[in-house]
mmCIF file of C-alpha atoms in Angstrom:
data_model
loop_
_atom_site.group_PDB
_atom_site.id
_atom_site.type_symbol
_atom_site.label_atom_id
_atom_site.label_comp_id
_atom_site.label_asym_id
_atom_site.label_seq_id
_atom_site.Cartn_x
_atom_site.Cartn_y
_atom_site.Cartn_z
ATOM 1 C CA MET G 295 -19.448 -3.425 11.808
ATOM 2 C CA ILE G 296 -16.254 -1.648 10.895
ATOM 3 C CA ALA G 297 -16.330 1.402 8.573
ATOM 4 C CA THR G 298 -14.633 -0.050 5.493
ATOM 5 C CA GLY G 299 -15.013 3.218 3.508
ATOM 6 C CA ARG G 300 -13.075 5.162 6.116
ATOM 7 C CA MET G 301 -10.403 2.448 6.279
ATOM 8 C CA ARG G 302 -10.020 2.443 2.524
ATOM 9 C CA LYS G 303 -9.711 6.222 2.545
ATOM 10 C CA ALA G 304 -7.005 6.000 5.236
ATOM 11 C CA MET G 305 -5.172 3.419 3.073
ATOM 12 C CA HIS G 306 -5.332 5.761 0.063
ATOM 13 C CA GLU G 307 -4.001 8.685 2.102
ATOM 14 C CA MET G 308 -1.034 6.583 3.304
ATOM 15 C CA VAL G 309 -0.340 5.396 -0.275
ATOM 16 C CA ALA G 310 -0.350 8.971 -1.460
ATOM 17 C CA ARG G 311 2.239 9.926 1.118
ATOM 18 C CA LYS G 312 4.404 6.845 1.409
ATOM 19 C CA GLY G 313 3.777 4.432 -1.447
ATOM 20 C CA ASP G 314 1.809 1.268 -2.145
ATOM 21 C CA PHE G 315 1.038 -1.472 0.298
ATOM 22 C CA THR G 316 1.638 -5.121 -0.483
ATOM 23 C CA LEU G 317 -1.087 -6.126 1.943
ATOM 24 C CA PHE G 318 -3.806 -4.101 3.674
ATOM 25 C CA ALA G 319 -6.351 -6.347 5.382
ATOM 26 C CA LEU G 320 -8.759 -6.350 8.227
ATOM 27 C CA LEU G 321 -9.102 -9.723 9.959
ATOM 28 C CA ARG G 322 -11.488 -10.692 12.717
ATOM 29 C CA ARG G 323 -10.250 -13.585 14.705
ATOM 30 C CA ASP G 324 -12.443 -16.369 16.070
ATOM 31 C CA GLU G 325 -11.782 -15.350 19.652
ATOM 32 C CA PRO G 326 -13.927 -13.502 22.146
ATOM 33 C CA LEU G 327 -12.310 -10.060 21.633
ATOM 34 C CA TYR G 328 -15.601 -8.218 21.500
ATOM 35 C CA GLY G 329 -15.737 -8.358 17.718
ATOM 36 C CA LEU G 330 -12.642 -6.245 17.216
ATOM 37 C CA TRP G 331 -10.539 -6.381 14.096
ATOM 38 C CA ASP G 332 -6.819 -6.749 13.480
ATOM 39 C CA LEU G 333 -5.374 -4.563 10.748
ATOM 40 C CA VAL G 334 -2.558 -6.440 9.007
ATOM 41 C CA VAL G 335 -0.329 -4.442 6.708
ATOM 42 C CA ALA G 336 2.848 -4.945 4.677
ATOM 43 C CA ALA G 337 4.672 -2.500 2.486
ATOM 44 C CA PRO G 338 8.168 -2.110 1.085
ATOM 45 C CA TRP G 339 8.499 1.185 2.998
ATOM 46 C CA LEU G 340 7.531 -0.413 6.372
ATOM 47 C CA LYS G 341 10.028 -2.507 8.300
ATOM 48 C CA GLY G 342 7.908 -5.445 9.468
ATOM 49 C CA GLY G 343 7.763 -6.283 13.147
ATOM 50 C CA THR G 344 9.197 -3.061 14.440
ATOM 51 C CA LEU G 345 7.607 -0.748 16.919
ATOM 52 C CA ALA G 346 8.520 2.277 14.743
ATOM 53 C CA ALA G 347 6.596 0.844 11.749
ATOM 54 C CA THR G 348 3.574 0.019 13.877
ATOM 55 C CA SER G 349 3.634 3.454 15.465
ATOM 56 C CA GLU G 350 3.843 5.172 12.088
ATOM 57 C CA VAL G 351 0.739 3.262 10.851
ATOM 58 C CA VAL G 352 -1.219 3.865 14.133
ATOM 59 C CA ASP G 353 -0.344 7.556 14.148
ATOM 60 C CA PHE G 354 -1.493 7.925 10.607
ATOM 61 C CA LEU G 355 -4.690 6.054 11.281
ATOM 62 C CA ALA G 356 -5.427 8.182 14.350
ATOM 63 C CA LYS G 357 -5.262 11.276 12.184
ATOM 64 C CA SER G 358 -7.219 9.747 9.369
ATOM 65 C CA ILE G 359 -10.039 7.773 11.064
ATOM 66 C CA GLY G 360 -9.811 9.259 14.565
ATOM 67 C CA THR G 361 -9.576 7.561 17.897
ATOM 68 C CA LYS G 362 -13.182 6.268 17.668
ATOM 69 C CA GLY G 363 -12.186 4.380 14.490
ATOM 70 C CA LEU G 364 -9.024 3.031 16.157
ATOM 71 C CA GLN G 365 -11.171 1.638 19.026
ATOM 72 C CA GLN G 366 -12.600 -0.897 16.501
ATOM 73 C CA LEU G 367 -9.135 -2.404 16.126
ATOM 74 C CA ALA G 368 -7.808 -5.001 18.549
ATOM 75 C CA ARG G 369 -4.301 -4.491 17.106
ATOM 76 C CA VAL G 370 -2.268 -3.238 14.209
ATOM 77 C CA VAL G 371 0.263 -5.763 12.858
ATOM 78 C CA VAL G 372 3.002 -4.708 10.454
ATOM 79 C CA ILE G 373 4.670 -7.704 8.756
ATOM 80 C CA GLY G 374 7.395 -8.002 6.098
ATOM 81 C CA ASP G 375 6.706 -8.615 2.439
ATOM 82 C CA ASP G 376 8.320 -12.024 2.779
ATOM 83 C CA ASN G 377 5.996 -13.209 5.567
ATOM 84 C CA PRO G 378 3.940 -16.332 4.750
ATOM 85 C CA THR G 379 0.739 -14.489 5.471
ATOM 86 C CA VAL G 380 1.531 -11.968 2.717
ATOM 87 C CA LYS G 381 2.388 -14.785 0.347
ATOM 88 C CA PHE G 382 -0.880 -16.586 1.190
ATOM 89 C CA PHE G 383 -2.979 -13.509 0.372
ATOM 90 C CA LEU G 384 -1.068 -12.683 -2.790
ATOM 91 C CA LYS G 385 -1.592 -16.164 -4.087
ATOM 92 C CA ASN G 386 -5.128 -16.878 -2.877
ATOM 93 C CA VAL G 387 -6.949 -13.567 -2.546
ATOM 94 C CA PRO G 388 -5.246 -11.075 -4.960
ATOM 95 C CA VAL G 389 -6.892 -7.721 -5.019
ATOM 96 C CA ASP G 390 -5.486 -4.347 -6.252
ATOM 97 C CA ASP G 391 -7.834 -1.810 -4.756
ATOM 98 C CA GLY G 392 -11.112 -3.321 -3.834
ATOM 99 C CA GLU G 393 -12.739 -5.291 -1.115
ATOM 100 C CA ARG G 394 -12.543 -9.074 -1.113
ATOM 101 C CA ARG G 395 -13.998 -10.952 1.786
ATOM 102 C CA ILE G 396 -13.076 -14.251 3.335
ATOM 103 C CA GLN G 397 -14.915 -16.202 6.026
ATOM 104 C CA ARG G 398 -13.980 -19.013 8.457
ATOM 105 C CA THR G 399 -10.395 -19.427 7.236
ATOM 106 C CA ASP G 400 -7.543 -21.186 9.008
ATOM 107 C CA LEU G 401 -4.547 -18.961 8.566
ATOM 108 C CA PHE G 402 -1.478 -20.850 9.748
ATOM 109 C CA GLY G 403 -3.298 -22.095 12.828
ATOM 110 C CA LEU G 404 -5.048 -18.835 13.529
ATOM 111 C CA GLN G 405 -8.835 -19.079 13.025
ATOM 112 C CA ILE G 406 -10.102 -16.101 11.072
ATOM 113 C CA GLU G 407 -13.833 -15.585 11.374
ATOM 114 C CA GLU G 408 -13.988 -12.879 8.772
ATOM 115 C CA GLY G 409 -11.532 -10.948 6.639
ATOM 116 C CA ILE G 410 -11.747 -7.882 4.421
ATOM 117 C CA ILE G 411 -8.771 -7.517 2.059
ATOM 118 C CA PHE G 412 -8.354 -4.061 0.461
ATOM 119 C CA ARG G 413 -5.056 -4.834 -1.239
ATOM 120 C CA ALA G 414 -3.008 -7.987 -1.833
ATOM 121 C CA LYS G 415 -0.725 -7.164 -4.678
ATOM 122 C CA ARG G 416 3.001 -6.494 -4.999
ATOM 123 C CA PRO G 417 3.677 -2.786 -5.691
ATOM 124 C CA GLU G 418 4.945 -2.001 -9.191
ATOM 125 C CA ARG G 419 8.428 -0.841 -9.282
ATOM 126 C CA ALA G 420 8.800 2.768 -10.263
ATOM 127 C CA LYS G 421 10.124 3.094 -13.745
ATOM 128 C CA PRO G 422 13.468 4.910 -13.801
ATOM 129 C CA ARG G 423 13.286 8.257 -15.474
ATOM 130 C CA ARG G 424 14.896 8.491 -18.855
ATOM 131 C CA LYS G 425 17.611 11.090 -19.140
ATOM 132 C CA VAL G 426 16.859 13.812 -21.559
ATOM 133 C CA ALA G 427 19.767 14.994 -23.729
ATOM 134 C CA HIS G 428 20.350 18.691 -23.492
ATOM 135 C CA SER G 429 22.518 20.620 -25.827
ATOM 136 C CA THR G 430 25.637 22.211 -24.338
ATOM 137 C CA LEU G 431 25.575 24.909 -27.003
ATOM 138 C CA SER G 432 24.479 28.387 -26.013
ATOM 139 C CA ALA G 433 21.451 29.906 -27.673
ATOM 140 C CA SER G 434 23.645 32.029 -29.998
ATOM 141 C CA SER G 435 25.771 29.005 -30.933
ATOM 142 C CA ARG G 436 22.592 27.010 -31.734
ATOM 143 C CA ARG G 437 21.367 29.837 -34.005
ATOM 144 C CA GLY G 438 24.766 29.804 -35.716
ATOM 145 C CA ALA G 439 24.671 26.065 -36.123
ATOM 146 C CA ARG G 440 21.167 26.239 -37.715
ATOM 147 C CA LYS G 441 22.271 29.002 -40.006
ATOM 148 C CA HIS G 442 25.338 27.010 -41.015
ATOM 149 C CA ALA G 443 23.172 23.906 -41.657
ATOM 150 C CA THR G 444 20.763 25.970 -43.773
ATOM 151 C CA LEU G 445 23.650 27.311 -45.888
ATOM 152 C CA GLU G 446 24.966 23.789 -46.455
ATOM 153 C CA ARG G 447 21.614 22.578 -47.747
ATOM 154 C CA SER G 448 21.409 25.413 -50.276
#
């Protein structure tokens, strides 16, 4: 069995450094691959389908879960946020930060024996920071303006 706690910890560490994932899921295919899992991820900060994106995730996982943990994975797949697989999980298995399991699922012709979905949710957009108005008056000018306002009220 795969260490889901260590995988979730690795996901949280990546989120803290890079930003939220749209999808972070372990899928075990119905093929004789010695019970290994595929890690399927999508994130706005990852360019799906590129070697650079896959390398970034694998390098981070190696540091986080170690090479022994990586040996439980058949492959790491980075896909784009617009991929039909991402849309499927967002619609049918939404999860923010948890562990939802699926079993014996046909995923676009690929037979999935078991799946563990840690996240299937669109990242929230960062709210733009509000600009704070700062006075252009110097400290002595502000004191003078307050003194002037006090005299007018008298």
